[in-house]
């Protein structure tokens, strides 16, 4: 079979049996970038013409002295970048990648360069400029593979404020974004999400991990309070019921005391008197459904008021019973938030990492959740998870990958 490119043949698996490719490399000739043929592949035969690698090297395995060295910034977030202390016996990182944790947290390009230069010149942590830690994780593995394939060296350091970067009102950045925009670091490797604002300021590679947003929250406590019987109604409702009961008792006592037909020392001069205590006894006995000995009012206004209160007590008791059943059923049920826009999230202590992709996305979307979360700013992802476990925060919103990792390893 022949096509526009020549003869075409396929094997049983659908792969081309006859294939021919020209391999080209984009090089700079002093004036512009041009494509240059560097080889040809035909079938299983490979014929290279010669490649000029970065650094004008004739082979991929160039000498160490000719390698380019880059300053790389990162931010520890499990499972992409994890840090630990060097080996206790050897004082070095045996299998992990050394990374510098700067002791001077003043955000300055000179501070970072001074520490990196001291490390590259052979200074140890005793200089006081940095502490050597061992970094590992998915992102670190990708960095080492990239350095091996492209034949470069790097000095890895942890961003001083351990944030990805938030843009201020005057247009400046913090965190990793600041190190990149002011050329403190050549590039960054981290769980660094692509957002519109960041993409305007810096360039991103193709994504190596895709993730959404998720919510992590602490389990409800199963302890029952001694005042649990009050929880079906709010404080305002209980206050309204008590005020209504006392107003009803006072009105009945006044009606009965001033009526010519009531239980009072004058008028018909009955043997019993209807006092405020009599009204309170009647009101609360009707409300709580207890049959205790009470004095029945004789005046018509008092009788109307008593019947009105009995009618209201029926609705109060019915509402309390229904709410009590719902409260008991819901107390032992799990929490189920529908999505990130669930209005119930605005009534709890929820935390967000300032400057994170989650924070920026919710802020740009006009979510009210941002104003609630700003009351409880989370300094780092790890600390935010610990706050939820320690119940300082009820809930926190992170990327799905972070939530899944912590949920698996707790």
XYZ file of C-alpha atoms in Angstrom:
410
model
C 0.000 0.000 0.000
C 1.305 3.426 -0.968
C 0.391 6.824 0.388
C 1.592 10.397 0.098
C 4.710 9.577 2.132
C 5.526 6.404 0.208
C 4.981 2.755 1.003
C 2.903 2.044 4.110
C 2.724 -1.345 5.862
C 1.452 -2.383 9.292
C 2.085 -5.377 11.519
C -0.529 -7.389 13.403
C -0.523 -4.879 16.264
C -1.136 -1.891 14.014
C 2.412 -0.484 14.101
C 4.233 0.721 11.001
C 6.593 -1.830 9.491
C 8.202 0.725 7.204
C 9.122 4.033 8.816
C 11.627 6.752 8.124
C 12.238 9.821 10.283
C 14.532 12.801 10.004
C 15.781 14.054 13.389
C 16.452 17.779 13.697
C 17.842 20.026 16.404
C 17.058 23.717 16.938
C 20.412 25.544 17.098
C 21.489 29.166 17.105
C 23.806 30.145 14.244
C 24.712 33.551 15.637
C 21.824 35.428 14.082
C 18.758 33.262 14.482
C 17.580 29.810 15.517
C 17.503 27.271 12.684
C 16.642 23.583 12.408
C 19.638 21.377 11.655
C 19.544 17.709 10.634
C 21.314 15.605 13.249
C 20.298 12.114 12.219
C 18.013 9.751 10.387
C 15.981 6.777 11.590
C 14.806 4.159 9.073
C 13.238 1.034 10.447
C 15.604 -0.268 13.126
C 18.594 1.579 11.711
C 19.711 4.809 13.415
C 22.267 7.063 11.694
C 23.336 10.101 13.774
C 25.138 12.976 12.060
C 26.452 14.580 15.254
C 24.738 16.656 17.938
C 25.889 19.817 19.669
C 24.592 19.542 23.235
C 24.048 22.446 25.657
C 27.403 23.914 26.657
C 28.804 23.218 23.137
C 29.548 19.635 24.182
C 30.054 16.990 21.507
C 28.531 14.253 23.644
C 25.798 14.060 26.247
C 28.264 12.998 28.948
C 30.256 16.182 29.066
C 32.922 16.860 31.629
C 31.738 17.989 35.036
C 33.607 21.267 34.721
C 31.511 22.202 31.710
C 28.164 21.586 33.350
C 25.822 24.452 33.964
C 24.846 24.974 37.613
C 21.419 26.329 38.523
C 19.876 27.687 41.686
C 16.636 25.787 42.315
C 14.012 26.760 44.886
C 11.429 24.417 46.383
C 8.765 24.267 49.077
C 8.312 21.086 51.139
C 4.825 19.623 50.739
C 4.237 15.908 51.078
C 4.411 13.727 49.044
C 6.156 15.835 46.386
C 8.949 17.329 48.487
C 9.718 15.837 51.895
C 12.591 16.816 54.167
C 14.463 14.991 56.884
C 17.689 15.423 58.807
C 20.971 13.999 57.436
C 22.153 10.584 58.548
C 23.094 10.665 62.220
C 26.342 8.706 61.724
C 27.596 10.159 58.454
C 26.146 13.669 58.671
C 25.220 13.629 54.976
C 22.336 12.584 52.741
C 23.048 9.029 51.666
C 20.344 8.537 49.045
C 18.383 11.790 49.158
C 19.188 15.158 47.605
C 20.804 17.808 49.835
C 18.782 21.004 50.161
C 19.592 24.172 52.049
C 17.293 25.569 54.704
C 18.433 29.151 55.174
C 18.709 30.273 58.785
C 18.272 33.943 57.857
C 14.580 34.348 57.040
C 14.986 37.922 55.775
C 13.652 37.913 52.229
C 16.693 39.138 50.286
C 18.458 38.056 47.129
C 21.851 38.725 48.705
C 21.061 36.471 51.667
C 20.136 33.562 49.395
C 23.124 33.992 47.091
C 25.516 34.312 50.021
C 24.311 31.030 51.520
C 24.404 29.211 48.169
C 27.876 30.522 47.360
C 29.139 29.416 50.763
C 27.697 25.929 50.231
C 29.160 25.606 46.725
C 32.562 26.685 48.044
C 32.534 23.859 50.548
C 31.231 25.564 53.681
C 29.313 23.406 56.127
C 26.265 24.121 58.240
C 28.602 25.375 60.957
C 28.886 28.654 59.054
C 25.453 29.552 60.394
C 24.096 30.598 57.002
C 22.105 27.438 56.344
C 21.123 24.032 57.654
C 21.567 21.067 55.356
C 18.502 18.854 55.027
C 17.758 15.858 52.836
C 14.957 16.252 50.301
C 13.109 13.431 48.612
C 9.804 12.866 46.868
C 8.226 12.732 43.438
C 9.308 16.235 42.447
C 12.887 15.662 43.605
C 13.051 12.461 41.538
C 11.938 14.411 38.476
C 14.571 17.075 39.156
C 17.351 14.493 39.406
C 16.183 12.791 36.215
C 16.059 16.131 34.429
C 19.563 17.008 35.608
C 20.841 13.638 34.395
C 19.220 13.891 30.961
C 20.162 17.528 30.315
C 23.545 17.223 32.021
C 23.441 20.084 34.505
C 24.043 20.533 38.214
C 21.964 22.399 40.729
C 21.893 23.748 44.252
C 18.531 23.180 45.876
C 17.261 25.422 48.650
C 13.985 25.843 50.528
C 12.132 29.114 50.088
C 12.536 31.245 53.200
C 8.876 31.886 54.057
C 7.825 28.404 52.809
C 4.966 29.736 50.673
C 4.268 29.530 46.976
C 3.646 33.222 46.613
C 0.864 35.728 46.960
C 0.621 38.956 45.021
C 0.240 42.102 47.106
C -1.653 45.254 46.198
C 1.537 46.963 44.955
C 2.248 44.135 42.501
C 5.086 42.420 44.382
C 5.162 38.724 45.169
C 6.099 36.612 48.162
C 7.374 33.062 48.452
C 8.624 31.124 45.450
C 7.109 33.643 43.067
C 9.339 36.399 44.442
C 12.480 34.291 44.091
C 11.594 33.653 40.454
C 10.516 37.154 39.487
C 13.594 38.849 40.983
C 15.920 36.174 39.509
C 17.079 34.878 42.880
C 16.496 31.334 41.576
C 16.749 30.074 38.020
C 13.694 27.841 38.349
C 11.495 26.115 40.923
C 10.464 22.512 41.463
C 7.512 21.958 43.776
C 3.820 21.154 43.923
C 3.370 24.487 42.185
C -0.077 24.994 40.666
C -0.585 27.017 37.498
C -2.849 30.040 37.977
C -3.656 32.969 35.709
C -1.758 35.506 37.816
C 1.322 33.326 38.102
C 1.334 32.500 34.408
C 1.514 36.197 33.560
C 4.626 36.648 35.715
C 6.572 33.418 35.034
C 6.731 30.519 32.576
C 5.582 27.003 33.431
C 6.555 23.642 32.003
C 3.963 21.103 30.966
C 2.068 19.820 34.035
C 3.320 16.569 35.502
C 0.404 16.145 37.921
C -3.270 17.099 37.727
C -5.332 17.703 40.844
C -8.534 19.306 42.062
C -9.673 20.684 45.416
C -10.853 18.699 48.404
C -11.880 19.285 52.014
C -10.478 17.605 55.100
C -12.323 17.929 58.389
C -12.135 16.446 61.871
C -14.630 13.881 63.124
C -17.342 14.997 65.472
C -16.923 14.161 69.126
C -19.269 11.516 70.511
C -19.351 12.930 74.045
C -22.763 13.952 75.372
C -23.009 17.154 77.371
C -25.117 17.524 80.508
C -26.953 20.349 78.711
C -27.637 18.299 75.582
C -31.397 18.545 76.211
C -31.153 22.267 75.392
C -29.524 21.770 71.981
C -32.732 21.187 69.928
C -33.476 24.915 70.358
C -31.060 27.782 70.035
C -30.320 30.146 72.900
C -32.537 32.819 71.386
C -35.515 30.445 71.197
C -35.112 29.347 74.822
C -34.853 32.963 75.892
C -38.032 33.822 73.963
C -39.920 30.914 75.585
C -38.885 31.936 79.113
C -39.757 35.587 78.520
C -43.154 34.622 77.064
C -43.897 32.347 80.026
C -43.118 35.054 82.578
C -45.105 37.687 80.673
C -48.094 35.330 80.551
C -47.858 34.622 84.302
C -47.617 38.334 85.159
C -50.571 39.229 82.920
C -52.751 36.475 84.395
C -51.892 37.568 87.942
C -52.727 41.203 87.127
C -55.981 40.290 85.380
C -57.044 38.065 88.235
C -55.998 40.522 90.953
C -57.841 43.487 89.428
C -60.999 41.690 88.273
C -64.181 41.896 90.433
C -64.693 38.207 89.706
C -61.100 37.066 90.273
C -59.370 35.361 93.144
C -58.444 38.423 95.212
C -59.089 39.812 98.721
C -61.747 42.193 97.451
C -64.523 41.765 94.913
C -66.356 38.582 95.842
C -63.914 37.960 98.676
C -63.023 34.388 97.742
C -61.153 32.096 100.088
C -58.134 31.759 97.744
C -55.986 34.454 96.179
C -54.345 34.250 92.725
C -50.793 35.566 93.009
C -47.785 35.715 90.688
C -46.601 32.377 92.064
C -49.945 30.841 91.065
C -49.506 32.154 87.523
C -45.945 30.820 87.224
C -47.018 27.413 88.538
C -49.797 27.172 85.958
C -47.628 28.409 83.047
C -44.751 25.978 83.591
C -47.003 23.014 84.449
C -48.765 23.468 81.101
C -45.466 23.967 79.261
C -43.800 20.841 80.648
C -46.979 18.740 80.668
C -47.007 17.998 84.410
C -50.274 17.611 86.319
C -49.660 19.558 89.506
C -52.179 21.262 91.726
C -52.841 24.763 90.403
C -55.396 27.479 91.004
C -57.851 27.992 88.175
C -58.451 31.657 87.347
C -62.009 32.985 87.593
C -61.770 36.169 85.518
C -62.488 35.914 81.805
C -59.282 37.721 80.679
C -57.216 35.307 82.750
C -59.031 32.299 81.284
C -58.424 33.553 77.720
C -54.748 34.130 78.493
C -54.447 30.651 80.036
C -56.007 28.967 76.987
C -53.795 30.986 74.652
C -50.699 29.835 76.537
C -51.867 26.199 76.481
C -52.337 26.456 72.704
C -48.818 27.908 72.292
C -47.340 25.219 74.561
C -48.641 22.509 72.207
C -46.576 23.941 69.336
C -43.522 24.420 71.551
C -43.610 20.813 72.766
C -44.240 19.452 69.251
C -41.349 21.474 67.800
C -39.032 20.427 70.600
C -39.875 16.743 70.108
C -39.274 16.928 66.352
C -35.993 18.818 66.745
C -34.853 16.426 69.464
C -35.336 13.436 67.168
C -33.477 15.184 64.354
C -30.695 16.221 66.728
C -30.193 12.699 68.075
C -30.135 11.261 64.548
C -27.748 13.922 63.249
C -25.412 13.829 66.223
C -24.147 10.375 65.311
C -24.176 10.910 61.553
C -21.063 11.843 59.579
C -20.495 15.232 58.024
C -21.219 15.432 54.328
C -20.348 18.671 52.585
C -21.619 18.806 49.032
C -18.892 20.964 47.461
C -16.567 23.871 48.101
C -19.496 26.294 47.805
C -21.518 24.576 50.540
C -22.878 27.425 52.726
C -22.377 25.306 55.869
C -18.623 25.781 55.489
C -19.065 29.462 56.317
C -20.267 28.576 59.830
C -17.169 26.635 60.915
C -13.468 27.346 61.456
C -11.963 26.541 58.071
C -8.390 27.217 57.028
C -6.740 28.028 53.707
C -3.093 28.503 52.801
C -2.700 32.171 51.781
C -1.395 32.511 48.250
C -2.176 28.908 47.341
C -4.028 27.933 44.188
C -7.091 27.054 46.267
C -7.081 30.484 47.931
C -6.613 32.344 44.633
C -9.307 30.350 42.826
C -11.887 30.956 45.550
C -10.915 34.621 45.800
C -11.195 35.175 42.055
C -14.535 33.376 42.078
C -15.911 35.753 44.699
C -16.475 33.016 47.272
C -17.472 34.170 50.758
C -15.433 31.293 52.115
C -12.242 33.337 51.652
C -13.304 35.983 54.178
C -14.079 33.226 56.702
C -10.785 31.411 56.103
C -8.739 34.621 56.351
C -9.553 34.668 60.072
C -7.537 31.469 60.468
C -4.493 31.831 58.166
C -2.499 28.621 57.832
C 1.297 29.116 57.617
C 2.074 25.748 55.992
C 0.193 22.763 54.632
C 1.633 20.404 57.251
C 0.630 22.711 60.103
C -2.866 23.112 58.658
C -3.390 19.357 58.736
C -2.096 19.245 62.316
C -4.525 22.021 63.279
C -7.436 19.994 61.931
C -6.261 16.901 63.811
C -5.848 18.982 66.971
C -9.339 20.465 66.400
C -8.097 24.064 66.329
C -9.656 24.059 62.867
C -12.830 22.156 62.056
C -11.984 21.901 58.379
C -9.366 22.835 55.796
C -9.396 22.995 52.008
C -6.381 21.686 50.082
C -5.543 20.048 46.813
C -6.836 16.511 46.410
C -3.337 15.005 46.302
C -2.429 16.535 49.678
C -5.647 15.371 51.330
C -5.331 11.826 49.957
C -1.710 11.539 51.094
C -2.361 12.736 54.634
C -5.533 10.661 54.942
C -3.575 7.573 53.891
C -0.642 8.138 56.229
C -2.486 9.261 59.377
